[in-house]
Short mmCIF file of C-alpha atoms in Angstrom, two decimals:
data_model
loop_
_atom_site.label_atom_id
_atom_site.label_comp_id
_atom_site.label_asym_id
_atom_site.label_seq_id
_atom_site.Cartn_x
_atom_site.Cartn_y
_atom_site.Cartn_z
CA MET J 1 4.10 10.18 73.05
CA PRO J 2 3.70 10.94 69.35
CA LYS J 3 6.30 8.35 68.34
CA ARG J 4 4.39 5.55 70.05
CA SER J 5 1.02 6.60 68.66
CA PHE J 6 2.55 6.76 65.16
CA ALA J 7 3.88 3.24 65.66
CA MET J 8 0.44 2.11 66.81
CA ALA J 9 -1.23 3.71 63.80
CA LYS J 10 1.31 2.11 61.49
CA ASN J 11 0.76 -1.21 63.18
CA LYS J 12 -3.03 -0.79 62.76
CA MET J 13 -2.62 -0.02 59.06
CA HIS J 14 -0.40 -3.07 58.71
CA THR J 15 -3.00 -5.22 60.45
CA SER J 16 -5.74 -3.84 58.20
CA ALA J 17 -3.73 -4.44 55.03
CA HIS J 18 -3.09 -8.04 56.00
CA ARG J 19 -6.51 -8.83 57.30
CA HIS J 20 -7.10 -11.38 54.53
CA TYR J 21 -4.11 -13.42 55.59
CA GLU J 22 -5.23 -13.38 59.19
CA ASP J 23 -8.74 -14.45 58.18
CA ASP J 24 -7.17 -17.22 56.15
CA ASN J 25 -5.34 -18.42 59.19
CA GLU J 26 -8.68 -19.00 60.87
CA TRP J 27 -9.37 -21.75 58.34
CA GLY J 28 -9.21 -25.25 59.73
CA CYS J 29 -7.28 -28.13 58.18
CA GLY J 30 -10.50 -29.50 56.59
CA SER J 31 -11.20 -26.22 54.80
CA TRP J 32 -7.66 -26.06 53.40
CA LEU J 33 -7.91 -29.66 52.23
CA GLU J 34 -11.26 -28.90 50.55
CA TYR J 35 -9.78 -25.74 49.00
CA THR J 36 -6.71 -27.54 47.62
CA LEU J 37 -8.78 -30.46 46.33
CA VAL J 38 -11.32 -28.25 44.57
CA VAL J 39 -8.69 -25.92 43.07
CA VAL J 40 -6.43 -28.74 41.83
CA LEU J 41 -9.26 -30.97 40.54
CA SER J 42 -11.13 -28.16 38.79
CA SER J 43 -7.93 -26.76 37.22
CA VAL J 44 -7.03 -30.24 35.96
CA LEU J 45 -10.54 -30.75 34.55
CA LEU J 46 -10.83 -27.24 33.03
CA LEU J 47 -7.46 -27.47 31.26
CA GLY J 48 -7.76 -31.24 30.68
CA SER J 49 -11.12 -31.00 28.92
CA LEU J 50 -9.79 -28.28 26.60
CA GLY J 51 -6.71 -30.42 25.95
CA LEU J 52 -8.84 -33.49 25.27
CA THR J 53 -11.06 -31.52 22.85
CA LEU J 54 -7.94 -30.34 20.99
CA PHE J 55 -6.57 -33.91 20.93
CA TRP J 56 -9.91 -35.23 19.63
CA VAL J 57 -10.27 -32.81 16.69
CA ILE J 58 -6.57 -32.90 15.72
CA GLN J 59 -6.15 -36.66 16.08
CA TYR J 60 -9.46 -37.91 14.69
CA ARG J 61 -11.10 -35.01 12.79
CA GLY J 62 -8.20 -33.70 10.70
CA GLY J 63 -7.36 -30.49 12.57
CA PHE J 64 -8.35 -26.94 11.62
CA ALA J 65 -9.04 -24.88 8.51
CA TRP J 66 -10.96 -21.73 7.60
CA ARG J 67 -13.54 -21.14 4.83
CA GLU J 68 -11.53 -23.04 2.18
CA ASP J 69 -12.50 -26.32 3.90
CA PRO J 70 -15.87 -26.00 5.72
CA LYS J 71 -15.68 -29.54 7.10
CA ARG J 72 -12.43 -28.84 8.95
CA GLN J 73 -13.59 -25.28 9.76
CA PHE J 74 -16.28 -26.93 11.88
CA ASN J 75 -13.53 -28.34 14.13
CA LEU J 76 -12.92 -24.83 15.44
CA HIS J 77 -16.45 -24.84 16.89
CA PRO J 78 -16.00 -27.39 19.73
CA VAL J 79 -12.50 -26.17 20.63
CA LEU J 80 -13.40 -22.46 20.75
CA MET J 81 -16.72 -23.04 22.53
CA VAL J 82 -15.05 -25.24 25.17
CA ALA J 83 -12.26 -22.65 25.56
CA GLY J 84 -14.74 -19.74 25.93
CA PHE J 85 -17.73 -21.21 27.75
CA ILE J 86 -15.95 -23.80 29.89
CA THR J 87 -12.21 -23.16 30.42
CA PHE J 88 -12.15 -19.32 30.53
CA SER J 89 -15.60 -18.98 32.12
CA GLY J 90 -14.89 -21.78 34.61
CA PHE J 91 -11.64 -20.18 35.79
CA SER J 92 -13.35 -16.80 35.83
CA VAL J 93 -16.07 -18.15 38.16
CA LEU J 94 -13.61 -20.05 40.32
CA LEU J 95 -11.36 -16.97 40.76
CA TYR J 96 -13.67 -15.86 43.57
CA ARG J 97 -12.77 -19.07 45.38
CA ILE J 98 -9.15 -19.45 44.26
CA CYS J 99 -7.86 -15.91 44.97
CA ARG J 100 -8.24 -15.63 48.70
CA CYS J 101 -5.36 -13.26 49.33
CA CYS J 102 -5.82 -10.60 46.62
CA ARG J 103 -7.84 -7.43 46.91
CA ARG J 104 -11.39 -7.91 45.65
CA ILE J 105 -11.03 -5.26 42.92
CA TYR J 106 -8.17 -7.26 41.34
CA VAL J 107 -10.27 -10.45 41.45
CA LYS J 108 -13.13 -8.56 39.78
CA LEU J 109 -10.85 -7.17 37.07
CA LEU J 110 -9.41 -10.63 36.44
CA HIS J 111 -12.98 -12.05 36.36
CA THR J 112 -13.83 -9.45 33.69
CA VAL J 113 -10.63 -10.15 31.72
CA PHE J 114 -11.29 -13.92 31.65
CA HIS J 115 -14.87 -13.37 30.51
CA ALA J 116 -13.68 -10.80 27.97
CA LEU J 117 -11.24 -13.43 26.63
CA ALA J 118 -14.17 -15.82 26.29
CA ILE J 119 -16.04 -13.40 23.98
CA PRO J 120 -13.80 -13.74 20.86
CA CYS J 121 -13.68 -17.52 21.43
CA VAL J 122 -17.47 -17.77 21.50
CA ALA J 123 -17.90 -15.36 18.57
CA LEU J 124 -15.38 -17.21 16.38
CA GLY J 125 -16.78 -20.60 17.51
CA PHE J 126 -20.27 -19.46 16.50
CA LEU J 127 -19.02 -18.09 13.17
CA SER J 128 -17.13 -21.28 12.38
CA VAL J 129 -20.22 -23.50 12.79
CA LEU J 130 -22.39 -21.08 10.77
CA ASP J 131 -19.78 -20.97 7.97
CA SER J 132 -19.26 -24.73 7.98
CA HIS J 133 -23.04 -25.21 7.62
CA ASN J 134 -23.65 -22.49 5.04
CA LEU J 135 -20.60 -23.23 2.84
CA ALA J 136 -21.16 -27.01 2.81
CA GLN J 137 -22.38 -28.58 -0.46
CA PRO J 138 -25.36 -28.94 -0.03
CA PRO J 139 -25.71 -26.40 2.80
CA ILE J 140 -26.65 -27.78 6.24
CA PRO J 141 -29.62 -26.03 7.94
CA ASN J 142 -29.04 -24.05 11.15
CA PHE J 143 -30.82 -23.91 14.52
CA TYR J 144 -33.05 -26.95 14.14
CA SER J 145 -31.53 -29.14 16.86
CA LEU J 146 -31.89 -29.21 20.64
CA HIS J 147 -28.12 -28.55 20.88
CA SER J 148 -28.45 -25.31 18.90
CA TRP J 149 -31.45 -24.17 20.94
CA ILE J 150 -29.60 -24.75 24.24
CA GLY J 151 -26.50 -23.09 22.75
CA LEU J 152 -28.45 -19.99 21.70
CA VAL J 153 -30.00 -19.64 25.18
CA THR J 154 -26.50 -19.99 26.69
CA MET J 155 -25.04 -17.31 24.42
CA GLY J 156 -27.93 -14.95 25.21
CA LEU J 157 -27.51 -15.41 28.96
CA PHE J 158 -23.73 -14.99 28.67
CA ALA J 159 -24.15 -11.68 26.79
CA ILE J 160 -26.70 -10.34 29.29
CA GLN J 161 -24.49 -11.38 32.22
CA PHE J 162 -21.42 -9.71 30.72
CA VAL J 163 -23.16 -6.42 29.93
CA VAL J 164 -25.03 -6.25 33.26
CA GLY J 165 -21.94 -7.31 35.24
CA PHE J 166 -19.63 -4.87 33.45
CA PHE J 167 -21.90 -1.88 33.99
CA SER J 168 -23.05 -2.76 37.49
CA PHE J 169 -19.83 -3.91 39.11
CA LEU J 170 -17.24 -1.78 37.27
CA ILE J 171 -18.80 1.30 35.62
CA LEU J 172 -21.13 2.07 38.55
CA LEU J 173 -18.06 2.25 40.82
CA CYS J 174 -17.72 5.86 39.63
CA CYS J 175 -20.50 6.73 42.08
CA GLU J 176 -19.56 4.11 44.64
CA GLY J 177 -21.64 5.23 47.62
CA ALA J 178 -24.89 5.83 45.78
CA THR J 179 -24.90 2.45 44.05
CA ALA J 180 -23.64 0.23 46.91
CA GLY J 181 -27.11 -1.09 47.83
CA PHE J 182 -28.03 -1.83 44.24
CA ARG J 183 -24.71 -3.59 43.57
CA ALA J 184 -24.95 -5.63 46.78
CA ALA J 185 -28.47 -6.78 45.83
CA LEU J 186 -27.29 -7.73 42.35
CA VAL J 187 -24.39 -9.96 43.54
CA PRO J 188 -26.43 -13.13 44.34
CA ILE J 189 -28.51 -12.72 41.15
CA HIS J 190 -25.36 -12.31 39.01
CA ALA J 191 -23.77 -15.34 40.74
CA SER J 192 -26.86 -17.54 40.24
CA PHE J 193 -27.24 -16.66 36.58
CA GLY J 194 -23.48 -17.09 36.09
CA LEU J 195 -23.63 -20.64 37.41
CA THR J 196 -26.76 -21.25 35.31
CA THR J 197 -24.89 -20.10 32.18
CA PHE J 198 -22.01 -22.47 33.01
CA VAL J 199 -24.36 -25.46 33.52
CA LEU J 200 -26.26 -24.57 30.32
CA ALA J 201 -22.93 -24.55 28.47
CA ILE J 202 -22.27 -28.07 29.80
CA ALA J 203 -25.75 -29.18 28.63
CA ALA J 204 -24.99 -27.70 25.19
CA SER J 205 -21.63 -29.51 25.16
CA VAL J 206 -23.01 -32.98 25.97
CA THR J 207 -25.80 -32.66 23.40
CA GLY J 208 -23.27 -31.37 20.85
CA LEU J 209 -20.91 -34.28 21.54
CA THR J 210 -23.81 -36.74 21.16
CA GLU J 211 -24.76 -35.15 17.80
CA LYS J 212 -21.17 -35.22 16.56
CA ALA J 213 -20.64 -38.84 17.67
CA LEU J 214 -23.75 -39.98 15.78
CA PHE J 215 -23.04 -37.85 12.70
CA THR J 216 -19.40 -38.83 12.26
CA LEU J 217 -19.10 -42.26 13.90
CA GLY J 218 -22.64 -43.43 13.12
CA ASP J 219 -22.74 -47.25 13.01
CA ALA J 220 -19.15 -47.39 14.30
CA TYR J 221 -20.09 -45.64 17.59
CA PRO J 222 -21.21 -48.93 19.27
CA GLU J 223 -17.92 -50.61 18.32
CA TRP J 224 -16.03 -49.04 21.23
CA ARG J 225 -13.51 -47.35 18.94
CA GLU J 226 -10.99 -44.96 20.45
CA GLU J 227 -12.75 -41.83 19.15
CA GLY J 228 -16.08 -42.85 20.72
CA ILE J 229 -14.41 -43.41 24.07
CA VAL J 230 -12.61 -40.04 23.83
CA ILE J 231 -15.94 -38.31 23.08
CA ASN J 232 -17.67 -40.04 26.03
CA ALA J 233 -14.76 -39.28 28.37
CA LEU J 234 -14.97 -35.63 27.30
CA GLY J 235 -18.71 -35.60 28.10
CA ILE J 236 -18.14 -37.18 31.50
CA SER J 237 -15.39 -34.64 32.31
CA PHE J 238 -17.83 -31.82 31.46
CA ILE J 239 -20.42 -33.37 33.79
CA ALA J 240 -17.77 -33.65 36.55
CA LEU J 241 -16.94 -29.97 35.99
CA ALA J 242 -20.60 -28.95 36.34
CA ILE J 243 -20.77 -30.76 39.69
CA LEU J 244 -17.39 -29.47 40.92
CA VAL J 245 -17.87 -25.81 39.93
CA SER J 246 -21.43 -25.74 41.39
CA PHE J 247 -20.04 -27.23 44.60
CA ALA J 248 -17.15 -24.73 44.76
CA VAL J 249 -19.42 -21.74 44.18
CA ARG J 250 -22.00 -22.84 46.77
CA SER J 251 -19.67 -24.21 49.45
CA ASN J 252 -19.72 -22.17 52.63
CA ASN J 253 -16.28 -23.48 53.57
CA LEU J 254 -14.70 -21.99 50.45
CA LYS J 255 -16.29 -18.57 50.81
CA SER J 256 -14.06 -15.62 51.64
CA ASP J 257 -14.68 -14.21 55.08
CA PHE J 258 -18.02 -12.38 55.03
CA LYS J 259 -16.74 -9.25 56.76
CA VAL J 260 -13.96 -8.82 54.23
CA THR J 261 -16.48 -9.28 51.45
CA VAL J 262 -18.73 -6.57 52.85
CA VAL J 263 -15.88 -4.17 53.56
CA GLU J 264 -14.33 -4.61 50.16
CA ARG J 265 -17.44 -5.21 48.08
CA MET J 266 -17.15 -2.99 45.01
CA MET W 1 -52.95 -21.73 90.98
CA PRO W 2 -52.82 -25.11 89.22
CA LYS W 3 -55.65 -24.22 86.84
CA ARG W 4 -53.80 -21.18 85.52
CA SER W 5 -50.48 -23.00 85.11
CA PHE W 6 -52.32 -25.79 83.25
CA ALA W 7 -53.82 -23.17 80.96
CA MET W 8 -50.34 -21.68 80.44
CA ALA W 9 -48.85 -25.07 79.66
CA LYS W 10 -51.71 -25.77 77.23
CA ASN W 11 -51.18 -22.39 75.64
CA LYS W 12 -47.46 -23.11 75.32
CA MET W 13 -48.14 -26.46 73.66
CA HIS W 14 -50.59 -24.76 71.33
CA THR W 15 -47.98 -22.13 70.44
CA SER W 16 -45.35 -24.81 69.83
CA ALA W 17 -47.67 -26.88 67.63
CA HIS W 18 -48.48 -23.89 65.46
CA ARG W 19 -44.99 -22.48 65.31
CA HIS W 20 -44.76 -23.11 61.57
CA TYR W 21 -47.80 -20.96 60.82
CA GLU W 22 -46.41 -18.11 62.91
CA ASP W 23 -43.08 -18.36 61.14
CA ASP W 24 -44.93 -18.33 57.86
CA ASN W 25 -46.64 -15.13 58.82
CA GLU W 26 -43.23 -13.50 59.08
CA TRP W 27 -42.83 -13.97 55.32
CA GLY W 28 -43.07 -10.80 53.32
CA CYS W 29 -45.17 -10.36 50.20
CA GLY W 30 -42.10 -10.95 47.99
CA SER W 31 -41.39 -14.34 49.58
CA TRP W 32 -44.97 -15.47 49.08
CA LEU W 33 -44.89 -14.32 45.47
CA GLU W 34 -41.61 -16.22 44.93
CA TYR W 35 -43.08 -19.30 46.67
CA THR W 36 -46.26 -19.29 44.55
CA LEU W 37 -44.36 -18.67 41.33
CA VAL W 38 -41.83 -21.47 41.98
CA VAL W 39 -44.48 -23.98 43.12
CA VAL W 40 -46.87 -23.27 40.23
CA LEU W 41 -44.16 -23.10 37.53
CA SER W 42 -42.32 -26.21 38.69
CA SER W 43 -45.55 -28.21 39.06
CA VAL W 44 -46.60 -27.18 35.54
CA LEU W 45 -43.18 -28.12 34.16
CA LEU W 46 -42.86 -31.41 36.10
CA LEU W 47 -46.32 -32.63 35.03
CA GLY W 48 -46.15 -30.91 31.64
CA SER W 49 -42.85 -32.54 30.64
CA LEU W 50 -44.24 -36.00 31.55
CA GLY W 51 -47.40 -35.21 29.58
CA LEU W 52 -45.37 -34.00 26.58
CA THR W 53 -43.22 -37.16 26.67
CA LEU W 54 -46.40 -39.30 26.67
CA PHE W 55 -47.85 -37.22 23.82
CA TRP W 56 -44.62 -37.59 21.85
CA VAL W 57 -44.33 -41.40 22.06
CA ILE W 58 -48.08 -42.03 21.59
CA GLN W 59 -48.60 -39.53 18.76
CA TYR W 60 -45.35 -40.00 16.81
CA ARG W 61 -43.74 -43.28 17.96
CA GLY W 62 -46.72 -45.70 17.92
CA GLY W 63 -47.38 -46.00 21.67
CA PHE W 64 -46.37 -48.88 23.93
CA ALA W 65 -45.76 -52.63 23.75
CA TRP W 66 -43.80 -55.26 25.71
CA ARG W 67 -41.37 -57.90 24.44
CA GLU W 68 -43.51 -58.89 21.44
CA ASP W 69 -42.54 -55.59 19.76
CA PRO W 70 -39.09 -54.40 20.91
CA LYS W 71 -39.30 -51.19 18.85
CA ARG W 72 -42.45 -50.04 20.65
CA GLN W 73 -41.16 -51.49 23.96
CA PHE W 74 -38.41 -48.86 23.73
CA ASN W 75 -41.09 -46.16 24.04
CA LEU W 76 -41.56 -47.14 27.68
CA HIS W 77 -37.96 -46.04 28.34
CA PRO W 78 -38.32 -42.23 27.97
CA VAL W 79 -41.76 -42.14 29.63
CA LEU W 80 -40.76 -44.21 32.68
CA MET W 81 -37.38 -42.52 33.10
CA VAL W 82 -38.97 -39.05 32.93
CA ALA W 83 -41.69 -40.19 35.39
CA GLY W 84 -39.13 -41.65 37.85
CA PHE W 85 -36.09 -39.40 37.58
CA ILE W 86 -37.82 -36.11 36.82
CA THR W 87 -41.51 -35.94 37.83
CA PHE W 88 -41.49 -38.10 40.99
CA SER W 89 -37.95 -37.09 42.03
CA GLY W 90 -38.62 -33.43 41.24
CA PHE W 91 -41.76 -33.32 43.39
CA SER W 92 -39.95 -35.30 46.07
CA VAL W 93 -37.17 -32.70 46.22
CA LEU W 94 -39.58 -29.77 46.06
CA LEU W 95 -41.70 -31.16 48.92
CA TYR W 96 -39.23 -29.58 51.34
CA ARG W 97 -40.10 -26.21 49.84
CA ILE W 98 -43.79 -26.80 49.05
CA CYS W 99 -44.95 -28.25 52.39
CA ARG W 100 -44.34 -25.40 54.78
CA CYS W 101 -47.15 -26.19 57.22
CA CYS W 102 -46.78 -29.96 57.75
CA ARG W 103 -44.68 -31.64 60.41
CA ARG W 104 -41.21 -32.48 59.10
CA ILE W 105 -41.63 -36.22 59.67
CA TYR W 106 -44.63 -36.25 57.28
CA VAL W 107 -42.60 -34.38 54.65
CA LYS W 108 -39.78 -36.93 55.07
CA LEU W 109 -42.16 -39.86 54.72
CA LEU W 110 -43.72 -38.30 51.62
CA HIS W 111 -40.18 -37.63 50.26
CA THR W 112 -39.41 -41.36 50.75
CA VAL W 113 -42.73 -42.46 49.19
CA PHE W 114 -42.15 -40.33 46.07
CA HIS W 115 -38.61 -41.68 45.67
CA ALA W 116 -39.88 -45.22 46.32
CA LEU W 117 -42.44 -44.69 43.53
CA ALA W 118 -39.58 -43.64 41.26
CA ILE W 119 -37.77 -46.98 41.78
CA PRO W 120 -40.17 -49.25 39.79
CA CYS W 121 -40.35 -46.58 37.07
CA VAL W 122 -36.56 -46.46 36.72
CA ALA W 123 -36.21 -50.27 36.95
CA LEU W 124 -38.88 -50.90 34.28
CA GLY W 125 -37.53 -48.04 32.15
CA PHE W 126 -34.05 -49.60 32.30
CA LEU W 127 -35.41 -53.08 31.53
CA SER W 128 -37.40 -51.80 28.57
CA VAL W 129 -34.36 -50.25 26.86
CA LEU W 130 -32.22 -53.35 27.53
CA ASP W 131 -34.97 -55.61 26.11
CA SER W 132 -35.57 -53.41 23.10
CA HIS W 133 -31.82 -53.50 22.32
CA ASN W 134 -31.26 -57.21 23.00
CA LEU W 135 -34.42 -58.48 21.26
CA ALA W 136 -33.97 -56.31 18.15
CA GLN W 137 -32.94 -58.03 14.91
CA PRO W 138 -29.95 -57.58 14.74
CA PRO W 139 -29.39 -56.78 18.43
CA ILE W 140 -28.34 -53.21 19.27
CA PRO W 141 -25.26 -52.90 21.55
CA ASN W 142 -25.65 -51.45 25.06
CA PHE W 143 -23.71 -48.84 27.05
CA TYR W 144 -21.57 -47.42 24.28
CA SER W 145 -23.01 -43.90 24.16
CA LEU W 146 -22.47 -40.81 26.30
CA HIS W 147 -26.20 -40.91 27.13
CA SER W 148 -25.89 -44.43 28.59
CA TRP W 149 -22.77 -43.50 30.58
CA ILE W 150 -24.48 -40.46 32.11
CA GLY W 151 -27.60 -42.56 32.73
CA LEU W 152 -25.62 -45.27 34.55
CA VAL W 153 -23.92 -42.70 36.79
CA THR W 154 -27.34 -41.18 37.53
CA MET W 155 -28.86 -44.56 38.47
CA GLY W 156 -25.87 -45.37 40.70
CA LEU W 157 -26.11 -42.04 42.53
CA PHE W 158 -29.89 -42.43 42.87
CA ALA W 159 -29.49 -45.90 44.43
CA ILE W 160 -26.79 -44.72 46.88
CA GLN W 161 -28.87 -41.68 47.83
CA PHE W 162 -31.97 -43.81 48.45
CA VAL W 163 -30.20 -46.41 50.59
CA VAL W 164 -28.16 -43.87 52.59
CA GLY W 165 -31.19 -41.58 53.01
CA PHE W 166 -33.52 -44.39 54.06
CA PHE W 167 -31.15 -45.76 56.68
CA SER W 168 -29.85 -42.44 57.96
CA PHE W 169 -33.01 -40.37 58.14
CA LEU W 170 -35.64 -43.03 58.88
CA ILE W 171 -34.10 -46.21 60.34
CA LEU W 172 -31.60 -44.36 62.56
CA LEU W 173 -34.56 -42.52 64.16
CA CYS W 174 -34.87 -45.59 66.43
CA CYS W 175 -31.93 -44.20 68.43
CA GLU W 176 -32.78 -40.56 67.84
CA GLY W 177 -30.57 -38.88 70.42
CA ALA W 178 -27.38 -40.78 69.66
CA THR W 179 -27.54 -40.23 65.91
CA ALA W 180 -28.72 -36.58 65.86
CA GLY W 181 -25.25 -35.16 65.17
CA PHE W 182 -24.51 -37.65 62.40
CA ARG W 183 -27.89 -37.07 60.75
CA ALA W 184 -27.55 -33.30 60.98
CA ALA W 185 -24.13 -33.48 59.33
CA LEU W 186 -25.51 -35.69 56.57
CA VAL W 187 -28.39 -33.34 55.61
CA PRO W 188 -26.41 -30.90 53.41
CA ILE W 189 -24.47 -33.76 51.77
CA HIS W 190 -27.70 -35.66 51.00
CA ALA W 191 -29.29 -32.45 49.66
CA SER W 192 -26.28 -31.63 47.43
CA PHE W 193 -26.05 -35.14 45.98
CA GLY W 194 -29.85 -35.19 45.53
CA LEU W 195 -29.72 -32.04 43.42
CA THR W 196 -26.71 -33.45 41.54
CA THR W 197 -28.70 -36.62 40.74
CA PHE W 198 -31.59 -34.49 39.44
CA VAL W 199 -29.29 -32.38 37.21
CA LEU W 200 -27.53 -35.55 35.96
CA ALA W 201 -30.94 -36.98 35.06
CA ILE W 202 -31.62 -33.83 33.02
CA ALA W 203 -28.23 -34.20 31.27
CA ALA W 204 -29.11 -37.84 30.50
CA SER W 205 -32.51 -36.72 29.17
CA VAL W 206 -31.18 -34.07 26.78
CA THR W 207 -28.50 -36.41 25.39
CA GLY W 208 -31.12 -39.17 25.07
CA LEU W 209 -33.51 -36.84 23.23
CA THR W 210 -30.69 -35.79 20.87
CA GLU W 211 -29.88 -39.46 20.16
CA LYS W 212 -33.52 -40.34 19.53
CA ALA W 213 -34.07 -37.32 17.28
CA LEU W 214 -31.09 -38.25 15.11
CA PHE W 215 -31.89 -41.99 15.06
CA THR W 216 -35.57 -41.66 14.17
CA LEU W 217 -35.87 -38.33 12.37
CA GLY W 218 -32.41 -38.35 10.78
CA ASP W 219 -32.40 -36.20 7.66
CA ALA W 220 -35.93 -34.99 8.47
CA TYR W 221 -34.78 -33.37 11.76
CA PRO W 222 -33.66 -30.12 10.03
CA GLU W 223 -37.04 -29.83 8.26
CA TRP W 224 -38.75 -28.33 11.32
CA ARG W 225 -41.33 -31.12 11.46
CA GLU W 226 -43.72 -31.25 14.38
CA GLU W 227 -41.94 -34.17 16.09
CA GLY W 228 -38.58 -32.38 16.02
CA ILE W 229 -40.10 -29.29 17.59
CA VAL W 230 -41.83 -31.42 20.27
CA ILE W 231 -38.49 -33.11 21.09
CA ASN W 232 -36.68 -29.76 21.32
CA ALA W 233 -39.45 -28.23 23.45
CA LEU W 234 -39.21 -31.25 25.75
CA GLY W 235 -35.45 -30.71 26.08
CA ILE W 236 -35.88 -27.01 26.82
CA SER W 237 -38.54 -27.77 29.47
CA PHE W 238 -36.06 -30.17 31.15
CA ILE W 239 -33.41 -27.44 31.14
CA ALA W 240 -35.92 -24.98 32.63
CA LEU W 241 -36.70 -27.56 35.33
CA ALA W 242 -33.00 -27.97 36.19
CA ILE W 243 -32.72 -24.19 36.66
CA LEU W 244 -36.00 -23.86 38.59
CA VAL W 245 -35.47 -26.82 40.96
CA SER W 246 -31.85 -25.77 41.70
CA PHE W 247 -33.10 -22.27 42.42
CA ALA W 248 -35.92 -23.52 44.68
CA VAL W 249 -33.61 -25.79 46.67
CA ARG W 250 -30.92 -23.12 47.15
CA SER W 251 -33.16 -20.09 47.70
CA ASN W 252 -32.87 -18.67 51.19
CA ASN W 253 -36.29 -17.06 50.84
CA LEU W 254 -37.99 -20.42 50.30
CA LYS W 255 -36.26 -22.17 53.18
CA SER W 256 -38.30 -23.11 56.22
CA ASP W 257 -37.30 -21.15 59.30
CA PHE W 258 -33.88 -22.38 60.41
CA LYS W 259 -34.88 -22.81 64.07
CA VAL W 260 -37.80 -25.02 63.13
CA THR W 261 -35.51 -27.09 60.93
CA VAL W 262 -33.05 -27.61 63.76
CA VAL W 263 -35.74 -28.35 66.35
CA GLU W 264 -37.55 -30.78 64.12
CA ARG W 265 -34.60 -32.20 62.20
CA MET W 266 -34.99 -35.99 62.19
#
C-alpha cells in the first residue's frame, strides 16, 4: 500500500519537524513558571538598566557630545558599554534559554548577530572614554584604576570568545562531520567563559559607577540626592542581572531537551 | 558456614567504608590535574588575598586601632571582611571539593565551623566601619554608597544562608528519615545562594577598594604609586577567586561521585 506508507513517512517527517514542540509539552507547570519568570524579569532588567543609564546621563550629566566637548563625550562610555556588554550580550546569552521552539542554527546566528552588534558599542564606548581622557585639559591618565583593569580583562575575554566562537561554531560547520567532536567539547568551555565575561562586565560596571559617583557627586554623594540613588539603583540592577543570568544559564529546568541539543548541535 | 558469611559481611562493610577511595580511583589523570590545580590555586588566592589586605593596611594605612583612633579602626573593616566573607567562606565552600576522602558529615561540620568563624569577623568588621564613621569628626554618613548597599545585601544573604543551613542540614538530622526529601531538595538551592553570596562579597570588595583608593589616594591614584598597584592587584585577585570558586563548585569533574552523595546526603 504505497499510499499508506507515503502517509506514514509524511507523518514521521511532520513529527520530526515538530519534535521541539512535543518536547516542550513535556515541561511541567513549574518549569513554565520558572521560564516565564526568568524571561520576563531578565528582559525587564536588561532593557531597564540600559534605560536607567540613558536617563542618568541625559538627566544629570548633560547628555552626549563628541570630541568638541570631552566631558560630555565621556557620557557615551557608560551607555555604550552597558548596551554592548550587558543588554546585547545578556540577550545573546539568554537566547539559548528563551528560544525553545526555533532551530538551533537560527539561535546560533541570532547569538552571533547580538554579539556582533555589541562590538561597535564596545569599540565606540572604549574610544569615547579614551578621547574624553586625552582631550581633557589637563589630560586625565588612562588605565590606572581597578575599573580600567577589570574592563580591559573583560574586553580581552570578549574578543577571544567572539573569535573562537565564530570560527568554531560557524566556520567549522563547512566540514561538519570531522569537527563535531571538537565543537561538542568546546560548548561547555565557551559557555563558562561567556558567563565569566558577563559577570566581569558587571564587576567593571559597579566599580565604574562607584568611581563616577565619587568623582562627580563627591561630598554630595552621602546627601541622598536623586542622582546618587539612581547610580546605586543601577548598580543593584546590574548585580540582580548577574545573579539572574547565571541562574538561567545553569538551571537544568530551563535547558532545551538534551536529545534535541545533541541531534541539532552545530 | 557462619564463619564465611561473617567474613563476607565484614568484607562488605570494609568495601562500603572505603567506597570513596574506590570512586576516587576511577578518576582519570585529567581530573586529578584539575583537582590539584584548583585546590592549589584557590588556596594560594584565598590566603594570598588576605595576606595582601593585611600588608596593604599595615604598610600603607598605619595598621590597626580601636575606638581611640577611628581612622585606624577603619582598617579592621577590609581585613575582617576579607577574612570572613572571602577566606573563611571560600574555604568553607571549597571543602566540598577538597575533602574527597572524608565522611560527608565531617565535611558538613567543618563547613559549619568555617562559616561560624566568619560570623565574628563579619560582625567586628561591620562594627569597625560603623564606629569609624560615627566617631569621626565630623561624623561620616552611613549606607549611602553602592558599596554599602551591596555589602548589606551580602550580609543579609549570609545570615539567611547560615540559619537555614544550620537548621536544615544539622538540626533536622534528629529526624533523619522524615526530612530526607526536604533536605535533598534544599541542597541545590543552598549551594546556588552560597555561591551568590560569595560573588556578592567579591562585588562588595571591588567597589569598596575603588572607594578607598579614591578617598585616600585621590589625585595620586593615577600616578602608579605602589599602594594603587597593591589595591588593583587585590581587586584582580578577588575577581580571579570569583571565577575559580564558581568553576570549582560547578565543575562536574570535581564533584564527588553522585551515588555517594545520595547515599550519604545528610
